[in-house]
Amino acid sequence: QLTLVESGGGLVQPGRSLKLSCAASGPRFSSYAIGWFRQAPGKEREGLLCYGSDDGRTYNSDSVTGRFTVTRDNSKNEAYLEIDGLTPEDTADYYCAAIEMWSIPLGDPGVKIRAHGTIRSCVPYSFWGQGTRVTVSV
């Protein structure tokens, strides 16, 4: 079992970049795939980067495609999400989540993601962080 803790959120001016961190504690961090999600005020949680529940492929959300970079450092048990060109629409609580790469439950729908103009479901990630709040405002 993994424990995930997001950090790096805060108040950011539009147009700037922000790098969020996801610190994991637990065994075999390198064996887990990390997904990223967010939930804007009054809206449903959405996937930003996740495995699709239908085919297991990695999908990037149309909301952030071309503006975000996902990296990880297995030696530090950390994953990172950097979003460039922030706008007020990016204001949300951001979450990281983990799932074992050898046990992807295809067919079990999780959080929705809009990718390539189509709304699909992410796989149901097993472990979730508590979220970090990003507010984009002048």
XYZ file of C-alpha atoms in Angstrom:
138
model
C 0.000 0.000 0.000
C 1.184 3.495 -0.867
C 0.628 6.787 0.868
C 0.681 9.776 -1.457
C 1.087 13.414 -0.479
C 0.763 16.237 -2.975
C 2.416 19.584 -2.485
C 3.363 22.690 -4.410
C -0.030 24.295 -4.802
C -0.823 27.872 -3.987
C -1.758 31.184 -5.517
C -0.285 31.665 -8.976
C -0.680 34.482 -11.454
C -2.074 33.674 -14.900
C 0.551 32.819 -17.473
C 3.003 31.412 -14.980
C 4.066 27.829 -14.481
C 3.696 25.634 -11.447
C 5.307 22.344 -10.550
C 3.439 20.037 -8.228
C 5.027 17.189 -6.329
C 3.652 13.825 -5.314
C 5.644 12.164 -2.571
C 5.034 8.470 -2.061
C 5.818 6.258 0.881
C 5.584 2.529 0.619
C 7.202 -0.374 -1.173
C 8.081 -0.643 -4.830
C 7.222 2.852 -5.943
C 8.725 2.146 -9.353
C 6.135 -0.592 -9.878
C 3.262 1.878 -9.744
C 1.955 4.070 -12.499
C 1.114 7.574 -11.336
C -1.922 9.414 -12.616
C -2.853 13.040 -12.155
C -6.313 14.465 -11.599
C -7.978 17.680 -10.587
C -11.308 18.903 -9.317
C -12.395 22.472 -9.942
C -14.880 24.173 -7.617
C -18.381 22.899 -8.264
C -17.208 20.437 -10.899
C -16.618 16.730 -11.142
C -13.137 15.372 -10.705
C -11.377 14.945 -14.029
C -8.379 13.035 -15.206
C -5.346 14.900 -16.481
C -3.088 11.940 -17.163
C -4.312 8.405 -16.667
C -4.666 4.950 -18.131
C -7.851 4.501 -20.101
C -10.149 1.865 -18.660
C -10.991 0.515 -22.099
C -7.539 -0.061 -23.539
C -4.973 0.702 -20.864
C -3.306 3.372 -22.964
C -2.061 6.571 -21.409
C -4.232 9.589 -22.087
C -3.576 13.277 -21.635
C -6.490 15.572 -20.954
C -7.395 18.056 -23.654
C -7.571 20.613 -20.855
C -3.818 20.592 -20.365
C -2.328 18.910 -23.415
C 0.698 20.812 -24.616
C 0.925 22.667 -21.321
C 2.004 20.028 -18.871
C 4.981 17.821 -18.225
C 4.866 14.721 -16.055
C 8.066 13.323 -14.620
C 9.112 11.088 -11.779
C 12.180 10.300 -9.754
C 11.979 6.757 -8.481
C 15.086 7.226 -6.362
C 13.180 9.843 -4.375
C 9.776 8.157 -4.537
C 8.366 11.295 -6.105
C 6.357 12.218 -9.149
C 5.869 15.677 -10.584
C 3.351 17.575 -12.638
C 4.328 20.879 -14.206
C 1.661 22.993 -15.846
C 2.629 25.917 -18.022
C 0.553 28.876 -19.104
C -1.815 28.702 -16.166
C -5.242 30.270 -16.527
C -8.047 30.826 -14.019
C -9.693 27.703 -15.455
C -6.835 25.705 -13.983
C -7.953 26.619 -10.480
C -8.646 23.304 -8.787
C -7.520 20.781 -6.246
C -4.886 18.597 -7.852
C -4.425 14.946 -6.970
C -1.953 12.252 -7.744
C -2.943 8.615 -7.704
C -1.188 5.295 -8.099
C -2.006 1.904 -9.535
C 0.073 -1.222 -9.897
C 1.275 -1.471 -13.463
C 0.888 -5.243 -13.523
C -2.732 -5.130 -12.398
C -4.637 -2.639 -14.517
C -8.379 -3.371 -14.140
C -9.534 -2.782 -17.690
C -13.277 -2.369 -17.945
C -13.690 -0.828 -14.499
C -14.507 2.851 -15.001
C -13.005 5.479 -12.778
C -12.617 9.223 -13.070
C -13.509 10.668 -16.462
C -11.004 12.227 -18.813
C -11.539 14.174 -21.999
C -8.834 13.159 -24.417
C -8.700 13.606 -28.180
C -12.120 15.196 -28.035
C -13.702 12.140 -26.452
C -14.776 11.592 -22.884
C -13.569 8.271 -21.577
C -12.924 6.679 -18.220
C -9.635 6.268 -16.443
C -8.897 3.027 -14.700
C -9.832 3.144 -11.005
C -6.579 4.109 -9.347
C -5.922 2.353 -6.077
C -4.221 4.988 -3.956
C -4.879 8.705 -3.791
C -3.299 11.716 -2.211
C -5.188 14.341 -0.264
C -4.827 16.962 -2.963
C -3.110 20.314 -3.213
C -5.000 23.466 -4.065
C -3.989 25.609 -7.010
C -5.555 29.027 -7.375
C -4.792 30.961 -10.550
C -5.642 34.611 -10.117
C -4.159 38.055 -10.456
